[in-house]
XYZ file of C-alpha atoms in Angstrom:
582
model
C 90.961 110.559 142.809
C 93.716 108.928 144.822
C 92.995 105.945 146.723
C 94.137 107.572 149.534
C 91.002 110.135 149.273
C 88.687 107.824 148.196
C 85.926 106.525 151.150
C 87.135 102.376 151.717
C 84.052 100.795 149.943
C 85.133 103.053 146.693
C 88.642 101.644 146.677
C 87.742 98.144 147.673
C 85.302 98.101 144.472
C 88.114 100.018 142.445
C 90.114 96.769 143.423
C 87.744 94.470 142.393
C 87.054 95.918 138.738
C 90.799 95.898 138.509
C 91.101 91.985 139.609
C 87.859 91.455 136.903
C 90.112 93.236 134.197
C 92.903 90.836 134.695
C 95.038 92.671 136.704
C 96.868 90.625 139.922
C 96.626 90.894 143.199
C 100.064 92.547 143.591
C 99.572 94.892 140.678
C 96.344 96.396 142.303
C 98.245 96.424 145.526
C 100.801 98.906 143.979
C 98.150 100.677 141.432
C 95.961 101.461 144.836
C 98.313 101.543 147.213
C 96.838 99.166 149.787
C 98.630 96.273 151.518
C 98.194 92.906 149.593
C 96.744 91.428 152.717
C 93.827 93.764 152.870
C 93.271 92.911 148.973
C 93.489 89.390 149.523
C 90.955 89.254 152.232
C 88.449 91.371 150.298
C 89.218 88.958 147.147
C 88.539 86.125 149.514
C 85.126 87.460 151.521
C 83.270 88.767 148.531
C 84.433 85.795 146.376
C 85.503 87.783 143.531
C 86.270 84.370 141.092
C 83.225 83.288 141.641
C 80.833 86.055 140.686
C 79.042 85.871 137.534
C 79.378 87.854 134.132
C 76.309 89.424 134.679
C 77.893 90.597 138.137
C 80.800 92.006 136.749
C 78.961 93.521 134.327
C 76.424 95.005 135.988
C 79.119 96.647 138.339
C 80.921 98.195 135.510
C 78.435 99.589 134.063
C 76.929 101.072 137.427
C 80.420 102.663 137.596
C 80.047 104.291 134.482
C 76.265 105.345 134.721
C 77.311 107.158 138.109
C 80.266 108.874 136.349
C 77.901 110.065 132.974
C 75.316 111.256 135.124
C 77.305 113.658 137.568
C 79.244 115.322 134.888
C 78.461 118.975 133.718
C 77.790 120.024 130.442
C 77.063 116.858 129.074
C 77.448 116.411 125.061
C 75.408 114.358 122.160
C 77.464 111.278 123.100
C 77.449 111.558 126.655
C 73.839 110.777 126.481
C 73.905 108.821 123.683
C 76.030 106.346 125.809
C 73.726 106.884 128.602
C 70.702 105.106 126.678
C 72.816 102.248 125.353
C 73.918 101.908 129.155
C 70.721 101.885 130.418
C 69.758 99.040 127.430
C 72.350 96.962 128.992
C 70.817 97.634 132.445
C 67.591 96.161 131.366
C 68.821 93.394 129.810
C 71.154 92.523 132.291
C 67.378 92.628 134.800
C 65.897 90.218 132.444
C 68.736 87.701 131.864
C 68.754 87.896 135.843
C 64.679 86.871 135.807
C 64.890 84.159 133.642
C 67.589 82.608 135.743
C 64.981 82.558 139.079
C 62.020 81.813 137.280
C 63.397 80.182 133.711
C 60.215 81.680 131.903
C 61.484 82.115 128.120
C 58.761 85.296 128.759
C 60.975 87.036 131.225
C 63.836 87.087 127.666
C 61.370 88.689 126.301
C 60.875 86.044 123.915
C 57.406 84.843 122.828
C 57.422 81.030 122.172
C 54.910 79.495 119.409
C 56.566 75.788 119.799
C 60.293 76.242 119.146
C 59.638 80.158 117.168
C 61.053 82.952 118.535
C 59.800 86.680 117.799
C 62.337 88.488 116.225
C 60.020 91.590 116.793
C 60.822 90.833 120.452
C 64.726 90.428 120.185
C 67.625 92.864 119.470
C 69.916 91.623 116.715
C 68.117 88.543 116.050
C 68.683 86.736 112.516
C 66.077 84.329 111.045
C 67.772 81.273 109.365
C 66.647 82.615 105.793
C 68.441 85.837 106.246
C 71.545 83.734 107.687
C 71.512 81.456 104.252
C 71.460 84.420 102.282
C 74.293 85.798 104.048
C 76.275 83.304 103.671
C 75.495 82.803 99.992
C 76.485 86.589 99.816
C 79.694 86.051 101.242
C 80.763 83.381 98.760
C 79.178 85.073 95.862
C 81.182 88.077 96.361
C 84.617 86.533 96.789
C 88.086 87.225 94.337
C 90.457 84.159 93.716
C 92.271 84.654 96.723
C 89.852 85.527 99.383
C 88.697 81.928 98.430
C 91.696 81.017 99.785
C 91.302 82.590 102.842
C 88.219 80.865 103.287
C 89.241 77.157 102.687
C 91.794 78.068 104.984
C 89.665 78.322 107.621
C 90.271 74.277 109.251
C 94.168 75.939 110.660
C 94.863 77.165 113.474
C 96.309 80.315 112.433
C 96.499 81.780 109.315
C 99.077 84.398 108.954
C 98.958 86.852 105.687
C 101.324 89.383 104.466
C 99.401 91.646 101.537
C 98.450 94.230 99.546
C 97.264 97.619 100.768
C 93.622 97.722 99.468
C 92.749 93.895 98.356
C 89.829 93.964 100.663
C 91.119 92.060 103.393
C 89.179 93.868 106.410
C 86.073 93.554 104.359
C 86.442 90.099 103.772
C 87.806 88.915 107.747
C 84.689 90.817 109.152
C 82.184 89.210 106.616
C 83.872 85.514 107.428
C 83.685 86.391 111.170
C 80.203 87.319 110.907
C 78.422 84.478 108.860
C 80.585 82.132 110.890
C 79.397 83.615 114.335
C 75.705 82.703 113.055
C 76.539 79.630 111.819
C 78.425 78.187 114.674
C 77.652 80.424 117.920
C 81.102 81.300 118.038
C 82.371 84.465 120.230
C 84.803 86.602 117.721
C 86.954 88.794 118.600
C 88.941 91.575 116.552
C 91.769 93.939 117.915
C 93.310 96.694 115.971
C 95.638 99.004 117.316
C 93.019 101.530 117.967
C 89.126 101.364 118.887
C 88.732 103.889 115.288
C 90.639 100.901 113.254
C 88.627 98.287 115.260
C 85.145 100.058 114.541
C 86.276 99.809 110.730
C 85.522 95.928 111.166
C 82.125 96.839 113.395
C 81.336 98.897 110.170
C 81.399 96.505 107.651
C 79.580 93.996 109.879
C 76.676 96.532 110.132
C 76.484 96.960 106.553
C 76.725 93.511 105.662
C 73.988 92.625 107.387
C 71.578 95.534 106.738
C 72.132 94.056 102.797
C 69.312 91.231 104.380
C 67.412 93.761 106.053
C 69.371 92.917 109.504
C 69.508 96.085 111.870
C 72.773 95.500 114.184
C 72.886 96.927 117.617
C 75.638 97.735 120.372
C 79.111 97.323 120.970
C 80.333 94.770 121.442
C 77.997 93.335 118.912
C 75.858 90.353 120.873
C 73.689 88.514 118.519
C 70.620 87.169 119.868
C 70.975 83.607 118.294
C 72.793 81.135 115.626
C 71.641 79.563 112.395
C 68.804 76.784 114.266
C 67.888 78.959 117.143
C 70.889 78.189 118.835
C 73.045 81.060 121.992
C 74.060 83.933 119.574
C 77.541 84.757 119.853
C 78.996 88.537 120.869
C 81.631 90.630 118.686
C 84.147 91.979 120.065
C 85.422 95.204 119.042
C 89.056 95.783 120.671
C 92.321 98.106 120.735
C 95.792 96.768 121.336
C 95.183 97.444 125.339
C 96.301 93.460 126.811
C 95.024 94.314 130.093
C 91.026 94.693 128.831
C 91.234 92.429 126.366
C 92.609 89.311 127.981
C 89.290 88.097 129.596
C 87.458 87.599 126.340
C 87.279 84.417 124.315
C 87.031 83.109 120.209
C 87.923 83.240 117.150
C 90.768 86.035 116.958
C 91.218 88.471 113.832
C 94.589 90.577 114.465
C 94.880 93.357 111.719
C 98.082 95.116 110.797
C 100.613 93.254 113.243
C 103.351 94.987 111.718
C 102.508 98.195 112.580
C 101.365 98.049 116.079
C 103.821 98.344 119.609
C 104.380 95.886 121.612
C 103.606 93.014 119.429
C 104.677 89.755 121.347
C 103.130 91.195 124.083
C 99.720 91.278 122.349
C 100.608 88.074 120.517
C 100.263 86.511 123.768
C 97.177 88.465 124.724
C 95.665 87.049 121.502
C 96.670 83.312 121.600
C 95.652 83.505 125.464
C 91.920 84.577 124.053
C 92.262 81.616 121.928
C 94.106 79.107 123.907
C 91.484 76.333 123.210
C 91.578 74.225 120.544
C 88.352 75.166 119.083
C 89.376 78.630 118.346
C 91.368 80.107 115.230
C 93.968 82.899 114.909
C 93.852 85.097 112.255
C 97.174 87.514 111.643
C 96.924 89.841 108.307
C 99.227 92.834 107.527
C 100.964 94.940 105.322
C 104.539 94.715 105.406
C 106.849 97.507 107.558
C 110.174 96.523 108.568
C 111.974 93.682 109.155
C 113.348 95.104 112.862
C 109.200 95.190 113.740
C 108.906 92.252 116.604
C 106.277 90.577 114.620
C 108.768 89.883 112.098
C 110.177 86.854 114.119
C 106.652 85.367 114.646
C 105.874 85.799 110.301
C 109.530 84.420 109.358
C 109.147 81.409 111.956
C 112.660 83.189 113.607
C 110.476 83.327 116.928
C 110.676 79.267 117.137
C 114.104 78.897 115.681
C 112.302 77.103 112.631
C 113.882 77.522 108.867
C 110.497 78.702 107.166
C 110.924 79.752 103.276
C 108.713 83.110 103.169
C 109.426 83.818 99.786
C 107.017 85.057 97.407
C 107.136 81.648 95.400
C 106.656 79.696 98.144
C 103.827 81.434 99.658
C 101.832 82.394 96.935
C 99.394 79.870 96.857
C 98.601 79.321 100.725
C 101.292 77.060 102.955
C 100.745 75.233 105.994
C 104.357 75.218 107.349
C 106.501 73.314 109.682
C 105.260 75.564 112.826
C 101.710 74.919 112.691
C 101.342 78.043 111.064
C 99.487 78.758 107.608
C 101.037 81.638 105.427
C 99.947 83.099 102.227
C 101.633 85.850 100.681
C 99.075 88.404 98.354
C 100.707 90.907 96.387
C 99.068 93.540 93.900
C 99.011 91.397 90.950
C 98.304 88.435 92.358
C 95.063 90.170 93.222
C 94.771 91.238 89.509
C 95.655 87.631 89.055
C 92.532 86.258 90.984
C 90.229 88.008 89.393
C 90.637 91.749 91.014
C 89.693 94.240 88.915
C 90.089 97.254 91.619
C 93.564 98.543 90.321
C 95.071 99.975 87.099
C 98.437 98.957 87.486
C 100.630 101.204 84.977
C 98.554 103.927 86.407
C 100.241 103.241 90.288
C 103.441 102.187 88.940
C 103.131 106.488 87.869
C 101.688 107.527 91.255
C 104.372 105.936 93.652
C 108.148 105.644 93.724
C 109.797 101.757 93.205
C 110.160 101.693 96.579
C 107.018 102.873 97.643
C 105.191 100.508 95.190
C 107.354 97.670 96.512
C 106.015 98.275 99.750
C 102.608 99.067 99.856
C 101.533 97.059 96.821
C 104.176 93.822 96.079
C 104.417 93.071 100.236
C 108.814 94.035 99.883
C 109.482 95.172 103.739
C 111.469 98.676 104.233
C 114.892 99.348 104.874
C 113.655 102.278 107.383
C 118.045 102.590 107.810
C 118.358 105.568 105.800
C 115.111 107.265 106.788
C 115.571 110.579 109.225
C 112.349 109.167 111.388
C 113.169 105.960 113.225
C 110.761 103.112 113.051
C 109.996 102.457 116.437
C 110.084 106.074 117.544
C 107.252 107.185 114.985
C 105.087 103.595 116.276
C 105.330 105.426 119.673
C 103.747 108.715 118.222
C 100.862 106.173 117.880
C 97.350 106.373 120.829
C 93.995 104.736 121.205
C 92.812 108.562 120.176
C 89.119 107.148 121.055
C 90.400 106.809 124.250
C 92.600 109.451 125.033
C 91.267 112.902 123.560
C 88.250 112.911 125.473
C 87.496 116.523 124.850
C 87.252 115.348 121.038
C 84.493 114.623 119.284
C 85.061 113.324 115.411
C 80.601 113.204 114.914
C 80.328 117.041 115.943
C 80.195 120.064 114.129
C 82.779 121.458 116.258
C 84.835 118.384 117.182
C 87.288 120.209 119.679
C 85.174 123.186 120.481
C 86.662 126.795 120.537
C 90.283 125.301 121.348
C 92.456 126.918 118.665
C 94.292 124.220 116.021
C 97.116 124.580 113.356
C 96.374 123.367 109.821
C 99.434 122.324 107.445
C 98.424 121.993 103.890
C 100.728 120.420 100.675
C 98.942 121.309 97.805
C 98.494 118.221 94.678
C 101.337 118.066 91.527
C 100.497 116.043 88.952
C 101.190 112.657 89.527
C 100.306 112.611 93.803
C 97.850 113.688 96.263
C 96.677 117.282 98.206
C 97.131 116.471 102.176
C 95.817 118.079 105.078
C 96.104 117.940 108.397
C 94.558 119.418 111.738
C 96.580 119.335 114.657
C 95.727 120.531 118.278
C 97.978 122.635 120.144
C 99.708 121.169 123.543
C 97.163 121.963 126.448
C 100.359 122.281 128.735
C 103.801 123.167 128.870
C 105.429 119.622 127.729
C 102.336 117.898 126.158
C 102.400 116.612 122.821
C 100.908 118.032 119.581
C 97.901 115.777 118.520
C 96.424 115.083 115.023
C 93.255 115.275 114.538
C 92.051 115.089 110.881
C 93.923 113.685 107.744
C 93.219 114.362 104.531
C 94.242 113.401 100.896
C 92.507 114.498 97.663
C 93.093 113.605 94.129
C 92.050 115.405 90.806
C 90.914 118.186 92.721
C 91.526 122.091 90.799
C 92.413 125.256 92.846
C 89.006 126.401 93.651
C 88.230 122.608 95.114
C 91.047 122.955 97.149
C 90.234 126.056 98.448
C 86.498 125.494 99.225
C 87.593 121.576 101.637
C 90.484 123.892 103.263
C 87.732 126.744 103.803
C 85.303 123.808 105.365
C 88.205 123.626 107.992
C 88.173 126.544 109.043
C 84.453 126.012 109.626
C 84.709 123.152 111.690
C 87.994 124.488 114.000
C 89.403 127.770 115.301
C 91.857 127.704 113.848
C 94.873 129.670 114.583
C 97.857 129.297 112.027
C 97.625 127.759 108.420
C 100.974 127.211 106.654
C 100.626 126.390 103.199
C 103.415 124.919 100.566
C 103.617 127.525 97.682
C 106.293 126.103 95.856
C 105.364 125.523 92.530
C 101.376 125.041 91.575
C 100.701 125.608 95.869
C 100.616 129.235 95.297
C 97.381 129.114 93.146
C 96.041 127.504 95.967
C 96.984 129.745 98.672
C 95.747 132.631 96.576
C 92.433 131.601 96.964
C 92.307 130.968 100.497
C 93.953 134.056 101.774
C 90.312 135.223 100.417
C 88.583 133.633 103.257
C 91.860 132.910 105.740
C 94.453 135.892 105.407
C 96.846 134.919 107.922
C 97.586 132.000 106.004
C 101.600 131.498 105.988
C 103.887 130.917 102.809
C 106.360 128.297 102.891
C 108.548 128.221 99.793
C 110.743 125.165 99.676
C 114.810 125.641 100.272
C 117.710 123.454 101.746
C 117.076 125.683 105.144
C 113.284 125.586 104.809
C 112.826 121.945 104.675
C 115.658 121.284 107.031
C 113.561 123.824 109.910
C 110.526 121.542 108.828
C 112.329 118.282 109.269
C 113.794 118.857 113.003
C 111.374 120.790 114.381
C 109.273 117.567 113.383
C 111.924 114.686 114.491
C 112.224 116.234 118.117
C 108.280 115.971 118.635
C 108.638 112.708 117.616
C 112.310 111.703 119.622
C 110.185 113.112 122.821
C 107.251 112.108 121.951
C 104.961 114.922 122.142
C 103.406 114.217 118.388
C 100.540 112.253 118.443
C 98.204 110.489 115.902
C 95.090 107.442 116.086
C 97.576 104.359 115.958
C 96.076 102.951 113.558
C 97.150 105.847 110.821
C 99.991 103.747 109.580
C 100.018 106.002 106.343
C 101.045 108.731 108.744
C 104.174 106.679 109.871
C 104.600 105.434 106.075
C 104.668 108.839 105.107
C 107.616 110.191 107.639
C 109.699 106.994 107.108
C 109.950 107.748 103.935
C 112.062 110.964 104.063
C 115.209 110.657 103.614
C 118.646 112.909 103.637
C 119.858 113.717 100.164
C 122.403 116.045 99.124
C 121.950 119.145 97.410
C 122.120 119.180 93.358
C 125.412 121.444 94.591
C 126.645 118.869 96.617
C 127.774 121.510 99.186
C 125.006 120.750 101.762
C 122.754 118.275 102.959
C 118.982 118.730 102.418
C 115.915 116.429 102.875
C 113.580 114.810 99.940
C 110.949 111.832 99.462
C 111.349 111.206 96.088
C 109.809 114.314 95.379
C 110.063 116.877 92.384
C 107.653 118.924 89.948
C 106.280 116.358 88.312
C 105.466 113.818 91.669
C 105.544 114.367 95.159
C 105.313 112.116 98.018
C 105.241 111.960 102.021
C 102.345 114.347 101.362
C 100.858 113.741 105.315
C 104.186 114.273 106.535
C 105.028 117.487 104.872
C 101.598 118.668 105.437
C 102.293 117.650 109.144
C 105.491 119.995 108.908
C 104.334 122.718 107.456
C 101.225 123.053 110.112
C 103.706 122.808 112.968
C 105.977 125.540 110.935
C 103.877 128.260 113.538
C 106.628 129.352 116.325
C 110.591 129.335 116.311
C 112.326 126.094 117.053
C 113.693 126.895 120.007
C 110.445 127.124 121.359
C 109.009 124.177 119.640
C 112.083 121.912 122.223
C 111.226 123.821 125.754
C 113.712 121.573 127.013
C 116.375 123.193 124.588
C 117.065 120.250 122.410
C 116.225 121.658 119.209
C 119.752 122.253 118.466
C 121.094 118.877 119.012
C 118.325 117.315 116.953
C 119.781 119.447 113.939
C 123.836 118.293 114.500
C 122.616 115.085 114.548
C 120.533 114.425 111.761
C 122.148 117.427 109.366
């Protein structure tokens, strides 16, 4: 609703949550459209810095109750988040009763000297089960997660890796034990609330190994090891504006692949300004023209840092206050790793690919037909904006129709498959809703997960790769789906597939969760080649018979292969986009 049509006490509390979120005076001045003096006086008579969390809280969450309640047509998680709202209501009443009266009783707590009922107390820990946690957490550790561990006295640790060496895993167990150790507040953003709830996830199941039954989000514990405040998790997307007004220890996943990174930087070290809190940065390498290159290199501070391999390997505190470590595959194996079969990769992925995702080598995105920083902006907070999804139903987008682009397996990569949603208006991007890749899966397997699709979504065009061993699959599902398209690979197929694809992303109307970064792996690495003729120019990711690769990407191609291209660009650049990148 417009502030204009909104009654005064509706904006003037729209203000407020606005101020409480970190925004300025001016800034809500021009969101609202209100004169600053009006704000100011408001900010002034209701005292807005001095109310109390509790206030704030209580606020927001009346805002959101009132919202839940009046909609129609309410689904499984609307209510769902209407009973952990009114939780939060009641204990927000009894945290305000113990502050009149200071009865322990009105915590719902039942004293027996200095005992506390844990019967009585969401997401309490007893000290046994915190001991055995953090015996758990060292018991469980390779060489280099040691590391990580007795690295915990800096400041900030900053660590370029490995896909898959268990870093996640490892940061959320750390945070954890040390949050009911110490009392500490932690905090950890990911470019998207689905990557951040990847780190909620692990915490859950960490502590159910003691028989400990976590609750809410963000995660508040009800005390530390001693009977000591319990400290609250934080579970947050790249979004500075609602995460600057939190406070701890900071875990920052995949900095190279988010937008806007020295603006979050900032956002980050501001949440952990005080000396008492640590900064933890971990990532897999992208490219070198990514903004949190300058902060990993030392560039940022004009300091002459050596990030080499050799110097890095074993841990570094360096000359800008900042501890590195670089991880590669086999210095995993090294540590005592056992998760990887190394020739067996070194078969699955190109040199370059395995340079990248497993050895930490950055990519020279130069030659690649998608830019870098055009596919990061293809990236959203997908918990957040696709409302009318639902990943947890049986129908996550209801009746709306969906394309589906499959590229069937070779020998040596993966099957991928993708679900994308239509535009819901003239101009509005494509969004992608499910990924998929399975290995070692025959025809009839690959059949019966695309038929589950088809269970799950209307869906209204499949386009299928049948070049080569695709047409065995495609066979099989024109059995259950027959509208399902052919696309047999040519210089003029894949070259329709390639711009029809780069001007959805050059306008941005192709969306994915942001924190898919093997979505924006996948595009960056297609390349132009020329033909074995040499007479034309064609496209290729290291792909033949035997191995195939960019298998998201082409999957991603061949669902949006549904309509001509001309309508695919209904601003009528489709043409352009193939003079300048044919």
């Amino acid at each position: 609703m417009p502030p204009s049509a909104a009654p005064l006490g509706s904006t003037r509390q729209h203000a407020r949550r606005l101020y409480w979120q970190g925004y300025t005076v001016a800034e809500i001045c021009r969101e609202l459209q209100i004169p600053e003096g009006t704000a100011y006086s408001w900010k002034s008579r209701e005292r807005w810095d001095e109310c109390t969390v509790s206030q704030r809280i209580s606020e927001a969450i009346d805002a959101r109750l009132v919202q839940l309640l009046a909609k129609d047509g309410k689904s499984n998680g609307d209510y769902k988040e209407i009973d952990q709202l009114m939780r939060q209501v009641e204990r927000l009443a009894k945290i305000e009763r113990y502050g009149v009266t200071g009865k322990p009783s009105h915590l719902n707590e039942r004293q027996a000297g200095n005992h506390v009922d844990k019967r009585a107390t969401q997401n309490f820990v007893t000290d046994d089960q915190i001991t055995a946690l953090q015996q758990a957490l060292m018991a469980g550790l390779f060489g280099y997660q040691h590391i990580w561990h007795g690295a915990m006295g800096h400041r900030i640790r900053d660590i370029l890796k490995s896909r898959q060496i268990g870093a996640t895993y490892y940061f959320a167990r750390e945070a954890f034990v040390d949050a009911l150790l110490t009392g500490d507040n932690q905090i950890f953003l990911s470019a998207s609330r689905a990557q951040a709830e990847v780190f909620r996830g692990y915490i859950i199941d960490f502590a159910a190994e003691q028989g400990v039954e976590l609750k809410g989000n963000p995660i508040v514990l009800a005390n530390c090891q001693g009977g000591g405040p319990g400290a609250t998790l934080y579970f947050l997307s790249t979004s500075a504006r609602t995460a600057q007004s939190y406070h701890g220890h900071v875990y920052f996943d995949e900095i190279f692949w988010v937008q806007r990174f020295k603006e979050l930087r900032k956002v980050a070290s501001g949440m952990a300004m005080h000396k008492k809190w640590r900064q933890t940065y971990f990532s897999t390498p992208s490219s070198i023209t990514h903004e949190a290159y300058g902060f990993w290199s030392g560039k940022d501070k004009r300091k002459e840092i050596d990030i080499s391999h050799q110097a890095l390997a074993g841990g570094v505190l360096c000359s800008d206050g900042q501890w590195r470590q670089i991880v590669t595959v086999t210095d995993a194996l090294a540590s005592g790793c056992d998760l990887f079969d190394i020739d067996q990769l070194r078969l699955e992925y190109s040199e370059e690919e395995f340079a990248q995702l497993l050895m930490c080598e950055f990519m020279d995105d130069t030659s690649s037909v998608f830019g870098f920083e055009e596919l990061l902006s293809c990236g959203v907070d997908s918990l957040v904006a696709w409302r009318d999804f639902n990943r947890t139903l049986n129908r996550p987008l209801g009746l709306t129709p969906v394309l589906v682009g499959y590229d069937p397996s070779r020998t040596r990569d993966n099957a991928a498959l993708v679900v994308l949603a239509e535009p819901r208006a003239k101009g509005a991007p494509y969004r992608i809703l499910e990924k998929h890749e399975w290995r070692g899966m025959d025809f009839v397997s690959q059949a019966a997960a695309i038929k589950r699709i088809t269970e799950r979504y209307n869906v209204k065009f499949m386009g299928i790769d049948t070049t080569g061993i695709g047409i065995g699959v495609y066979d099989i599902v024109r059995g259950f789906y027959p509208a399902a398209k052919r696309i047999n690979y040519n210089p003029e197929t894949k070259a329709r597939l390639v711009i029809r694809a780069k001007e959805l992303v050059r306008s941005q109307r192709l969306q994915w969760d942001a924190g898919w970064n093997d979505l924006a792996r996948a595009f960056m690495s297609i390349r132009r080649v020329q033909t074995a003729s040499g007479n034309a120019i064609t496209f290729e990711a290291d792909r033949n018979e035997q191995t195939g690769h960019a298998d998201l990407a082409w999957a991603v191609m061949h669902a949006l292969d549904n309509q001509p291209l001309r309508q695919m660009s209904p601003d009528g650049h489709g043409t352009q986009a193939f003079l300048e990148i044919s």
